[in-house]
Coordinates of C-alpha atoms and ligand atoms in Angstrom, one line a residue:
Chain F
M1 CA -93.2 11.7 -51.0
A2 CA -96.0 12.0 -53.5
D3 CA -98.1 9.5 -51.7
D4 CA -99.7 9.6 -48.4
I5 CA -98.2 7.5 -45.5
K6 CA -100.9 5.6 -44.1
I7 CA -100.5 3.9 -40.6
T8 CA -103.4 1.6 -39.5
I9 CA -104.0 2.1 -35.9
K10 CA -105.4 -0.9 -34.0
S11 CA -102.6 -1.4 -31.4
D12 CA -100.5 0.8 -28.9
V13 CA -97.3 -0.4 -31.2
D14 CA -99.0 1.5 -34.1
V15 CA -99.2 4.7 -31.8
V16 CA -95.5 4.5 -31.4
D17 CA -95.1 3.7 -35.2
A18 CA -97.3 6.8 -36.6
R19 CA -95.5 9.1 -34.2
R20 CA -91.8 7.7 -35.4
R21 CA -93.0 8.1 -39.0
G22 CA -94.3 11.6 -38.5
R23 CA -91.0 12.5 -36.7
E24 CA -88.9 11.2 -39.6
L25 CA -90.9 13.1 -42.1
A26 CA -90.6 16.3 -40.1
A27 CA -86.7 15.7 -40.1
Q28 CA -86.6 14.9 -44.0
L29 CA -88.5 18.3 -44.3
D30 CA -85.8 20.0 -42.2
F31 CA -88.1 20.8 -39.5
S32 CA -86.1 22.0 -36.3
A33 CA -85.6 19.4 -33.4
G34 CA -88.3 21.0 -31.3
D35 CA -90.9 21.0 -34.0
Q36 CA -90.2 17.4 -34.9
A37 CA -90.9 16.4 -31.2
V38 CA -94.1 18.7 -31.4
V39 CA -95.3 16.8 -34.7
A40 CA -94.7 13.4 -33.1
A41 CA -96.7 14.6 -29.8
A42 CA -99.5 15.9 -31.7
I43 CA -99.8 12.6 -33.6
S44 CA -99.4 10.6 -30.5
E45 CA -102.5 12.5 -29.0
V46 CA -104.7 11.9 -32.0
A47 CA -103.6 8.1 -32.5
R48 CA -103.8 7.1 -29.0
N49 CA -107.6 8.8 -29.0
I50 CA -108.4 6.4 -32.1
L51 CA -107.3 3.7 -30.0
S52 CA -109.1 4.8 -26.7
Y53 CA -112.3 5.9 -28.1
A54 CA -112.8 4.1 -31.6
G55 CA -110.7 1.0 -31.2
H56 CA -109.1 1.3 -34.3
G57 CA -108.7 3.5 -37.3
E58 CA -105.9 5.2 -39.3
V59 CA -103.6 8.1 -39.5
L60 CA -102.5 9.6 -42.7
L61 CA -99.4 11.7 -43.1
H62 CA -99.0 14.0 -46.2
V63 CA -96.3 16.3 -47.4
M64 CA -97.5 19.8 -48.4
E65 CA -95.2 21.5 -50.9
D66 CA -97.4 24.1 -52.5
A67 CA -97.0 26.7 -49.8
E68 CA -93.9 29.0 -49.2
R69 CA -92.3 26.4 -47.0
P70 CA -93.1 22.8 -46.8
G71 CA -95.6 21.4 -44.4
I72 CA -97.0 18.2 -43.2
R73 CA -100.9 17.3 -42.9
I74 CA -101.8 14.9 -40.4
V75 CA -105.2 13.3 -40.7
A76 CA -106.5 10.5 -37.9
R77 CA -109.7 9.2 -38.7
D78 CA -112.1 6.5 -37.1
R79 CA -115.3 5.0 -37.4
G80 CA -116.0 5.2 -33.8
P81 CA -118.9 6.5 -31.5
G82 CA -117.9 10.3 -32.4
I83 CA -117.5 13.2 -30.1
A84 CA -120.9 14.5 -28.8
D85 CA -119.8 17.8 -27.7
I86 CA -116.7 19.0 -29.7
A87 CA -116.4 22.3 -27.8
R88 CA -116.4 20.6 -24.6
A89 CA -113.6 18.0 -25.7
M90 CA -111.5 20.8 -27.1
R91 CA -111.3 22.4 -23.6
D92 CA -108.1 21.9 -21.2
G93 CA -108.8 18.9 -18.8
Y94 CA -112.0 17.6 -20.1
S95 CA -111.7 13.9 -20.3
T96 CA -114.4 11.2 -20.6
S97 CA -111.8 8.5 -19.7
G98 CA -109.8 9.9 -16.6
G99 CA -107.1 11.3 -19.1
L100 CA -105.5 14.5 -18.6
G101 CA -107.9 15.9 -21.3
L102 CA -104.9 17.8 -22.8
G103 CA -104.7 15.7 -25.9
L104 CA -106.9 17.7 -28.3
P105 CA -106.2 21.3 -26.9
G106 CA -102.7 20.4 -26.8
A107 CA -102.5 19.5 -30.3
R108 CA -104.5 22.2 -31.5
R109 CA -102.0 24.7 -29.7
L110 CA -99.1 22.7 -31.3
M111 CA -100.6 22.9 -34.6
D112 CA -100.7 25.8 -37.3
E113 CA -104.3 24.5 -38.3
F114 CA -106.6 22.0 -36.5
Q115 CA -110.0 20.7 -37.4
I116 CA -112.3 18.3 -36.0
V117 CA -115.3 16.8 -37.9
S118 CA -117.3 14.3 -35.8
S119 CA -120.7 12.5 -35.7
P120 CA -122.0 9.4 -34.0
K121 CA -122.7 7.8 -37.5
R122 CA -119.5 8.7 -39.5
G123 CA -116.8 8.7 -36.6
T124 CA -114.1 11.1 -36.1
T125 CA -111.5 12.7 -38.3
V126 CA -109.1 15.2 -37.0
T127 CA -107.1 17.1 -39.6
M128 CA -104.1 19.0 -38.4
K129 CA -101.4 21.2 -40.5
V130 CA -98.0 22.4 -39.5
W131 CA -95.5 24.3 -41.8
R132 CA -91.9 24.3 -41.1
R133 CA -90.9 27.5 -39.2
R134 CA -88.8 30.1 -40.4
R135 CA -85.4 30.0 -38.3
G136 CA -85.5 32.7 -35.7
Chain Z
M1 CA -89.8 -3.9 -24.5
E2 CA -89.1 -4.2 -20.9
V3 CA -87.1 -1.4 -19.1
P4 CA -84.4 -2.8 -17.1
I5 CA -84.5 -1.7 -13.4
L6 CA -81.3 -1.6 -11.4
K7 CA -80.8 -1.4 -7.7
Q8 CA -78.0 1.0 -6.6
G9 CA -77.7 1.2 -2.8
D10 CA -81.1 2.7 -1.6
Y11 CA -82.0 3.6 -5.1
L12 CA -83.8 2.1 -8.0
I13 CA -82.8 3.2 -11.5
A14 CA -85.0 2.6 -14.5
S15 CA -83.1 3.6 -17.9
I16 CA -85.7 3.8 -20.6
Q17 CA -83.7 2.7 -23.9
S18 CA -86.2 3.1 -26.6
A19 CA -89.7 4.3 -27.6
L20 CA -92.1 2.7 -25.2
T21 CA -95.9 1.9 -25.9
D22 CA -98.5 2.9 -23.3
A23 CA -98.5 -0.6 -22.1
D24 CA -94.6 -0.6 -21.7
L25 CA -95.0 2.6 -19.5
S26 CA -97.8 1.3 -17.5
Q27 CA -95.7 -1.8 -16.9
L28 CA -92.7 0.1 -15.9
R29 CA -95.0 2.1 -13.1
E30 CA -96.1 -1.1 -12.0
S31 CA -92.8 -2.8 -11.6
L32 CA -91.2 0.2 -9.9
V33 CA -93.8 0.3 -7.5
E34 CA -93.4 -3.2 -6.6
R35 CA -89.7 -3.1 -6.5
V36 CA -89.8 0.0 -4.0
G37 CA -91.4 -2.4 -1.5
R38 CA -89.3 -5.6 -2.2
N39 CA -85.9 -3.7 -2.4
R40 CA -86.6 -1.0 0.5
A41 CA -85.7 1.7 -1.9
R42 CA -86.0 5.3 -0.5
G43 CA -85.3 6.9 -4.1
V44 CA -86.4 6.2 -7.6
I45 CA -84.6 7.6 -10.8
V46 CA -86.2 7.3 -14.1
D47 CA -84.0 8.2 -17.0
V48 CA -86.0 9.2 -20.0
T49 CA -83.2 10.4 -21.9
A50 CA -84.0 7.9 -24.9
L51 CA -87.9 9.4 -25.2
D52 CA -87.8 11.6 -28.1
V53 CA -91.5 12.2 -27.6
M54 CA -93.6 13.0 -24.2
D55 CA -97.2 12.9 -24.8
S56 CA -100.3 13.4 -22.1
F57 CA -100.3 9.4 -21.5
A58 CA -96.5 9.4 -20.6
V59 CA -96.8 12.4 -18.5
R60 CA -99.7 11.4 -16.5
T61 CA -98.0 7.8 -16.1
L62 CA -94.8 9.5 -14.7
R63 CA -96.7 11.6 -12.3
D64 CA -98.8 8.7 -11.2
L65 CA -95.5 6.9 -10.7
A66 CA -94.1 9.5 -8.6
H67 CA -97.1 9.9 -6.4
T68 CA -97.4 6.2 -6.1
T69 CA -94.0 5.6 -5.1
W70 CA -94.3 8.8 -2.6
L71 CA -96.9 7.0 -0.9
R72 CA -94.6 3.8 -0.5
G73 CA -92.1 6.2 0.9
A74 CA -89.6 6.6 -2.0
E75 CA -88.8 9.9 -3.8
T76 CA -89.1 9.7 -7.5
V77 CA -86.9 11.9 -9.7
I78 CA -87.4 12.0 -13.6
V79 CA -83.9 12.6 -15.3
G80 CA -82.9 13.6 -18.9
I81 CA -85.7 15.3 -20.4
Q82 CA -84.3 16.6 -23.7
P83 CA -84.6 20.2 -24.7
E84 CA -86.8 19.7 -27.8
V85 CA -89.2 17.2 -25.9
A86 CA -89.4 19.9 -23.0
F87 CA -90.5 22.4 -25.6
S88 CA -93.2 20.1 -27.0
M89 CA -94.5 19.2 -23.4
V90 CA -94.7 23.1 -22.5
Q91 CA -96.4 23.8 -25.9
L92 CA -98.9 20.7 -25.2
G93 CA -99.6 22.1 -21.8
L94 CA -98.2 19.3 -20.1
T95 CA -96.4 19.9 -16.8
L96 CA -94.5 17.3 -14.5
K97 CA -96.1 19.5 -11.3
G98 CA -95.1 18.1 -8.2
V99 CA -92.7 15.7 -9.7
A100 CA -88.9 16.2 -9.1
T101 CA -86.8 16.5 -12.2
A102 CA -82.8 16.7 -12.9
L103 CA -80.8 17.4 -16.0
D104 CA -79.1 13.8 -16.0
L105 CA -78.4 10.7 -14.2
E106 CA -75.8 12.4 -12.2
E107 CA -77.9 15.1 -11.0
G108 CA -80.4 12.9 -10.2
L109 CA -78.1 10.9 -7.9
L110 CA -77.0 14.2 -6.1
F111 CA -80.7 15.2 -5.7
L112 CA -81.6 12.0 -4.0
D113 CA -78.3 12.0 -2.0
E114 CA -79.2 15.5 -0.6
R115 CA -82.7 14.7 0.2
M116 CA -81.7 11.5 2.0
K117 CA -79.1 13.2 4.1
G118 CA -80.1 13.4 7.5
H119 CA -83.4 14.7 7.3
R120 CA -85.6 13.6 4.4
R121 CA -87.5 16.7 4.0
R122 CA -90.7 16.5 2.4
G123 CA -92.6 18.4 -0.1
Chain W
M1 CA -112.8 -0.4 17.2
E2 CA -110.1 1.6 19.1
V3 CA -106.6 1.7 17.7
P4 CA -103.9 0.9 20.3
I5 CA -101.2 3.4 20.9
L6 CA -97.9 2.3 22.1
K7 CA -95.3 4.9 23.3
Q8 CA -91.7 4.0 22.4
G9 CA -89.1 6.6 23.6
D10 CA -90.2 10.1 22.2
Y11 CA -92.7 8.5 19.4
L12 CA -96.3 7.2 19.6
I13 CA -97.1 4.4 17.4
A14 CA -100.7 3.8 16.4
S15 CA -100.9 0.6 14.5
I16 CA -104.5 0.1 12.5
Q17 CA -105.5 -3.4 13.0
S18 CA -108.6 -3.6 10.8
A19 CA -111.2 -1.5 8.8
L20 CA -112.0 1.6 10.7
T21 CA -115.2 3.6 10.4
D22 CA -115.2 7.3 10.1
A23 CA -115.9 7.8 13.6
D24 CA -113.0 5.4 14.5
L25 CA -110.5 7.5 12.4
S26 CA -111.7 10.8 13.7
Q27 CA -111.2 9.2 17.1
L28 CA -107.8 8.1 16.4
R29 CA -106.9 11.5 15.4
E30 CA -108.1 12.9 18.6
S31 CA -106.3 10.3 20.9
L32 CA -103.0 10.9 19.1
V33 CA -103.1 14.7 19.3
E34 CA -104.1 14.6 23.1
R35 CA -101.3 11.9 23.6
V36 CA -98.8 14.1 22.0
G37 CA -99.2 16.7 24.7
R38 CA -99.7 14.3 27.2
N39 CA -96.4 12.0 26.5
R40 CA -94.5 14.8 25.3
A41 CA -94.0 13.0 22.0
R42 CA -91.9 14.2 18.9
G43 CA -92.8 11.7 16.8
V44 CA -95.9 9.9 15.8
I45 CA -96.2 6.9 13.4
V46 CA -99.5 5.8 11.9
D47 CA -99.1 2.2 10.4
V48 CA -101.8 1.7 8.0
T49 CA -100.6 -1.7 6.7
A50 CA -103.7 -3.4 7.5
L51 CA -106.0 -0.6 5.7
D52 CA -107.2 -2.2 2.4
V53 CA -108.9 0.9 1.2
M54 CA -107.9 4.7 1.7
D55 CA -110.8 6.9 0.5
S56 CA -111.0 11.0 0.8
F57 CA -112.4 10.8 4.3
A58 CA -109.6 9.0 5.2
V59 CA -106.8 11.0 3.6
R60 CA -108.3 14.3 5.0
T61 CA -108.3 12.9 8.3
L62 CA -104.6 11.7 8.1
R63 CA -103.6 15.1 6.6
D64 CA -105.3 16.7 9.6
L65 CA -103.6 14.6 12.0
A66 CA -100.3 15.1 10.6
H67 CA -100.8 19.2 10.5
T68 CA -102.3 19.1 14.0
T69 CA -99.5 17.1 15.8
W70 CA -97.1 19.3 13.8
L71 CA -98.5 22.3 15.3
R72 CA -98.4 20.6 18.8
G73 CA -94.5 19.9 18.1
A74 CA -94.4 16.3 16.6
E75 CA -93.9 15.0 13.3
T76 CA -96.2 12.4 12.0
V77 CA -95.3 9.8 9.5
I78 CA -97.6 7.5 7.7
V79 CA -96.1 4.0 7.1
G80 CA -97.4 0.9 5.4
I81 CA -99.5 2.1 2.6
Q82 CA -100.1 -0.9 0.3
P83 CA -99.3 -0.8 -3.2
E84 CA -102.7 -1.5 -4.6
V85 CA -104.2 1.1 -1.8
A86 CA -101.5 3.6 -3.2
F87 CA -102.4 2.7 -6.7
S88 CA -106.3 3.7 -6.1
M89 CA -105.5 6.6 -4.1
V90 CA -103.6 8.2 -6.9
Q91 CA -106.4 7.3 -9.4
L92 CA -108.6 9.0 -7.1
G93 CA -106.6 12.2 -7.0
L94 CA -105.5 11.9 -3.5
T95 CA -101.9 12.4 -2.6
L96 CA -101.0 13.1 1.1
K97 CA -99.1 16.0 0.0
G98 CA -97.0 17.6 2.8
V99 CA -97.2 14.4 5.0
A100 CA -94.1 12.1 5.4
T101 CA -94.4 8.8 4.4
A102 CA -92.3 5.5 4.9
L103 CA -92.3 2.1 3.8
D104 CA -93.0 0.3 6.9
L105 CA -92.7 0.5 10.7
E106 CA -88.7 0.1 10.5
E107 CA -88.4 2.7 7.9
G108 CA -90.8 5.2 9.7
L109 CA -88.5 4.7 12.8
L110 CA -85.4 5.5 11.0
F111 CA -86.9 8.4 9.3
L112 CA -88.0 9.9 12.5
D113 CA -84.8 9.1 14.3
E114 CA -82.8 11.2 11.3
R115 CA -85.4 13.9 11.6
M116 CA -84.7 14.3 15.3
K117 CA -80.9 14.1 15.0
G118 CA -79.8 18.0 15.0
H119 CA -82.1 20.4 13.8
R120 CA -85.7 19.3 12.7
R121 CA -85.7 21.2 9.3
R122 CA -89.0 21.3 7.6
G123 CA -90.3 21.2 4.0
Chain O
M1 CA -124.7 -14.1 -8.1
A2 CA -127.9 -13.6 -9.9
D3 CA -129.0 -11.3 -7.2
D4 CA -128.3 -7.8 -6.2
I5 CA -126.4 -7.4 -3.1
K6 CA -128.2 -4.6 -1.1
I7 CA -126.5 -2.8 1.7
T8 CA -128.6 -0.3 3.5
I9 CA -126.5 2.7 4.6
K10 CA -127.6 4.6 7.8
S11 CA -124.2 4.7 9.9
D12 CA -120.7 4.8 9.2
V13 CA -120.3 1.0 9.9
D14 CA -122.3 0.2 6.7
V15 CA -120.0 2.3 4.8
V16 CA -117.3 0.1 5.7
D17 CA -119.6 -3.2 5.1
A18 CA -120.4 -1.7 1.7
R19 CA -116.9 -1.3 0.5
R20 CA -115.9 -4.9 2.1
R21 CA -118.6 -6.4 0.2
G22 CA -117.7 -4.5 -3.2
R23 CA -113.9 -5.6 -2.6
E24 CA -115.2 -9.2 -2.0
L25 CA -117.1 -9.2 -5.3
A26 CA -114.2 -7.8 -7.4
A27 CA -111.8 -10.5 -5.9
Q28 CA -114.5 -13.2 -6.8
L29 CA -114.6 -11.8 -10.4
D30 CA -110.9 -11.9 -10.5
F31 CA -110.0 -8.2 -10.6
S32 CA -106.5 -7.2 -9.8
A33 CA -105.7 -6.2 -6.3
G34 CA -105.3 -2.8 -7.6
D35 CA -108.8 -2.8 -8.8
Q36 CA -110.3 -4.4 -6.1
A37 CA -109.0 -1.1 -3.9
V38 CA -110.3 1.0 -6.7
V39 CA -113.9 -0.8 -6.4
A40 CA -113.7 -0.3 -2.7
A41 CA -112.7 3.4 -2.6
A42 CA -115.3 4.3 -5.2
I43 CA -118.1 2.6 -3.1
S44 CA -116.7 4.3 0.0
E45 CA -116.9 7.7 -1.5
V46 CA -120.5 7.5 -2.8
A47 CA -121.8 5.4 0.4
R48 CA -120.3 8.1 2.4
N49 CA -122.1 10.8 0.6
I50 CA -125.5 9.2 1.4
L51 CA -124.6 9.3 4.8
S52 CA -123.4 12.9 5.0
Y53 CA -126.0 14.6 2.8
A54 CA -129.0 12.1 2.7
G55 CA -128.7 10.6 6.2
H56 CA -129.8 7.3 4.8
G57 CA -130.2 5.4 1.6
E58 CA -128.7 2.1 0.0
V59 CA -126.1 0.7 -1.9
L60 CA -126.8 -1.9 -4.7
L61 CA -123.8 -4.4 -6.1
H62 CA -124.8 -6.2 -9.4
V63 CA -122.4 -8.4 -11.3
M64 CA -122.8 -7.8 -15.0
E65 CA -121.8 -11.1 -17.2
D66 CA -123.2 -9.9 -20.5
A67 CA -120.0 -8.2 -21.8
E68 CA -116.6 -9.9 -23.0
R69 CA -115.4 -9.5 -19.5
P70 CA -117.1 -9.5 -16.0
G71 CA -118.0 -6.2 -14.5
I72 CA -119.7 -4.8 -11.5
R73 CA -122.5 -2.2 -11.3
I74 CA -122.6 -0.1 -8.2
V75 CA -125.8 1.9 -7.6
A76 CA -125.8 4.4 -4.4
R77 CA -129.4 5.8 -4.1
D78 CA -130.9 8.2 -1.7
R79 CA -134.1 10.2 -1.1
G80 CA -132.3 13.2 0.3
P81 CA -132.2 16.9 -0.8
G82 CA -130.4 16.2 -4.1
I83 CA -127.8 17.9 -5.8
A84 CA -128.6 21.4 -7.0
D85 CA -125.5 22.0 -9.7
I86 CA -124.3 18.5 -10.8
A87 CA -121.8 20.2 -12.8
R88 CA -120.2 21.9 -9.9
A89 CA -120.5 18.8 -7.8
M90 CA -118.4 16.6 -10.2
R91 CA -115.8 19.4 -10.1
D92 CA -112.1 18.5 -8.3
G93 CA -112.5 20.3 -4.8
Y94 CA -115.9 21.5 -4.8
S95 CA -117.5 20.5 -1.6
T96 CA -120.3 21.8 0.6
S97 CA -119.3 20.2 3.8
G98 CA -115.4 21.0 4.0
G99 CA -114.6 17.8 2.7
L100 CA -111.9 17.4 -0.1
G101 CA -114.6 17.4 -2.8
L102 CA -112.7 14.6 -4.5
G103 CA -115.4 11.9 -3.9
L104 CA -117.5 12.3 -7.0
P105 CA -114.8 13.2 -9.7
G106 CA -112.4 10.8 -8.0
A107 CA -115.3 8.2 -8.2
R108 CA -115.7 9.1 -12.1
R109 CA -112.2 8.7 -12.7
L110 CA -111.9 5.4 -11.3
M111 CA -114.8 4.0 -13.0
D112 CA -115.3 3.0 -16.5
E113 CA -119.1 4.5 -16.5
F114 CA -120.3 7.2 -14.4
Q115 CA -124.1 8.7 -14.2
I116 CA -125.7 11.1 -11.5
V117 CA -129.3 11.5 -11.5
S118 CA -130.7 14.0 -9.1
S119 CA -133.4 16.2 -8.1
P120 CA -134.6 17.7 -5.0
K121 CA -137.8 15.7 -5.1
R122 CA -136.4 12.3 -5.7
G123 CA -132.9 12.6 -4.0
T124 CA -129.7 11.3 -5.8
T125 CA -128.8 8.1 -7.7
V126 CA -125.3 7.5 -8.6
T127 CA -124.7 4.6 -11.1
M128 CA -121.2 3.4 -11.7
K129 CA -119.6 0.3 -13.9
V130 CA -116.3 -0.9 -14.0
W131 CA -115.0 -4.2 -15.9
R132 CA -112.3 -6.5 -15.1
R133 CA -109.2 -5.1 -17.2
R134 CA -107.2 -6.9 -19.7
R135 CA -104.0 -8.0 -17.9
G136 CA -101.2 -5.5 -19.4
Ligands
ADP201 N1 -111.6 9.9 -31.7 C1 -112.2 10.0 -30.9 N2 -113.4 9.6 -30.8 C2 -114.5 9.6 -29.9 N3 -114.2 10.5 -28.9 C3 -113.1 11.2 -28.8 C4 -112.1 11.0 -29.8 N4 -111.2 11.6 -29.2 C5 -111.3 12.5 -28.3 N5 -112.5 12.0 -27.9 C6 -113.1 12.4 -26.8 O1 -112.7 13.7 -26.3 C7 -112.4 13.8 -25.1 C8 -110.9 14.9 -24.8 O2 -109.9 14.3 -25.7 P1 -108.4 14.5 -25.2 O3 -108.3 16.0 -25.0 O4 -107.7 13.9 -26.0 O5 -108.2 14.1 -23.8 P2 -108.2 12.4 -23.1 O6 -107.8 11.8 -24.4 O7 -107.0 12.5 -22.2 O8 -109.6 12.2 -22.6 C9 -112.0 12.6 -24.7 O9 -112.1 12.0 -23.3 C10 -113.1 11.8 -25.7 O10 -114.4 12.0 -24.9
ADP202 N1 -126.0 11.8 -2.2 C1 -125.8 13.4 -2.3 N2 -127.0 14.1 -1.9 C2 -126.8 15.5 -1.9 N3 -125.7 16.2 -2.3 C3 -124.5 15.3 -2.6 C4 -124.7 13.8 -2.6 N4 -123.3 13.5 -2.8 C5 -122.7 14.5 -3.3 N5 -123.4 15.7 -3.0 C6 -122.7 17.2 -3.2 O1 -121.8 17.3 -4.1 C7 -120.7 17.7 -3.3 C8 -119.5 17.1 -3.8 O2 -119.3 15.8 -3.3 P1 -117.8 14.9 -3.3 O3 -117.1 15.1 -4.6 O4 -118.3 13.3 -2.9 O5 -117.3 15.7 -2.1 P2 -117.1 15.9 -0.7 O6 -118.1 15.1 0.0 O7 -116.0 15.7 -0.1 O8 -118.0 17.2 -0.5 C9 -120.9 17.5 -2.0 O9 -120.2 18.5 -1.3 C10 -122.4 17.6 -1.8 O10 -122.7 19.3 -1.7

């Protein structure tokens, strides 16, 4: 598991593939069923955004084993038009495409860490991290 | 990946068998809306038991589907949302507000039967 | 463009024949509300099959119409919303919530018959 | 189709006319039945707003043929009082007239591009673009 899993996103089949791979990884790391679904949903949102707003890009999945419990780092990046106003894009219900506008803010809620870097020249990179939770 | 749609009495039943792309989901919505008219259906059940993730696009499509069939005179009920999927939906902030849901196919059929009995009461 | 209103038993049936202006629609609403009283109608069917667009004014007028006739003791059902019209309404965010709908005139009549049978329960 | 179609809006008959013309244009360009209704509904909303808030104005329909797929540009403009707070007017349910307040936000959801320019001196211009969609 040393290497990143890289999924090229250029059609909606790739979005399905990315979330399936994310779920499998979460299952391997013994995430709970709920958290497997959470990982898959977050990947689905950022991968679809690549397709909708940038046309193509990639999703990278990486296992983090340096902390107390294992985690997954998800990077979604594209060289699309960028996000003009990130604060606004992070707001519940804000969408430039008639979507629900819950993708980014929802993914942020799902993940332990969440970061967006975006500029009109270099496109958009969303980085999210999630660790296996202690069983309650 | 076409989703099979069965006719059972006044109802249409769409059983999703595996993960769907966005295009598949949109296609399902359109097929069901079209079939409501063609089959004079009064109830629609969408069984999502096989879906292991439900993101904002899926939720929007199911909501639109339910509202559109409603405008055509048929009530839609979504059945089989798995516990972990429900969990992640809530975390994402996704609600199926205004859309009927039931535990499984059997409950979904019961729900529609009750709605159809005598008075079709309306939300 | 006046919309013809027919009386059939306890029901009034308004069949929209062509595109309507806002004034025509408002006129229809008023005529129907007035006729409900005059004809002691218990059900109203508005057939919108001929409408190829339904915008926020049309939806508001139909909603108001349904609520007003209701207050006068008659149930309204909107029939014949075409699939593409339903599609555009949902995209616009227009839902006819709280108003009964049926596929076509026949289904609308069935719906009213069922509602009239016994107790007229309400959503 | 080189020229714009111009519909003067000064009574509710003109609103019906404008949406009929928009639908016909969409049909000529082979838009799906659903998208023909969408175009007609969006035109209806902005044309009615002209009538309700400015009294009179005009709707211009223009075929765009420079992109991959054909599209329609709809311009609705008036020299009325303008919109004081555009952000607020774009919110679902906001209406100064007891309307549903879904016209502008709904039209934005329906269209691929949507822009309002408004000032108390020069009135209001709404510009919307929609392209024929790829068949799913
Ligand atoms: N990869 C991206 N490139 C450019 N813009 C983006 C990207 N991802 C998101 N956005 C912008 O942020 C907005 C909010 O995104 P999101 O919360 O996922 O909602 P939705 O996709 O439903 O609109 C989008 O409407 C879009 O304008
Ligand atoms: N052309 C216009 N001129 C001035 N004000 C307008 C215009 N169009 C819209 N508005 C303002 O924007 C508000 C929201 O418009 P809209 O979303 O279409 O809803 P509604 O027309 O139902 O009120 C209106 O109530 C009105 O105050």
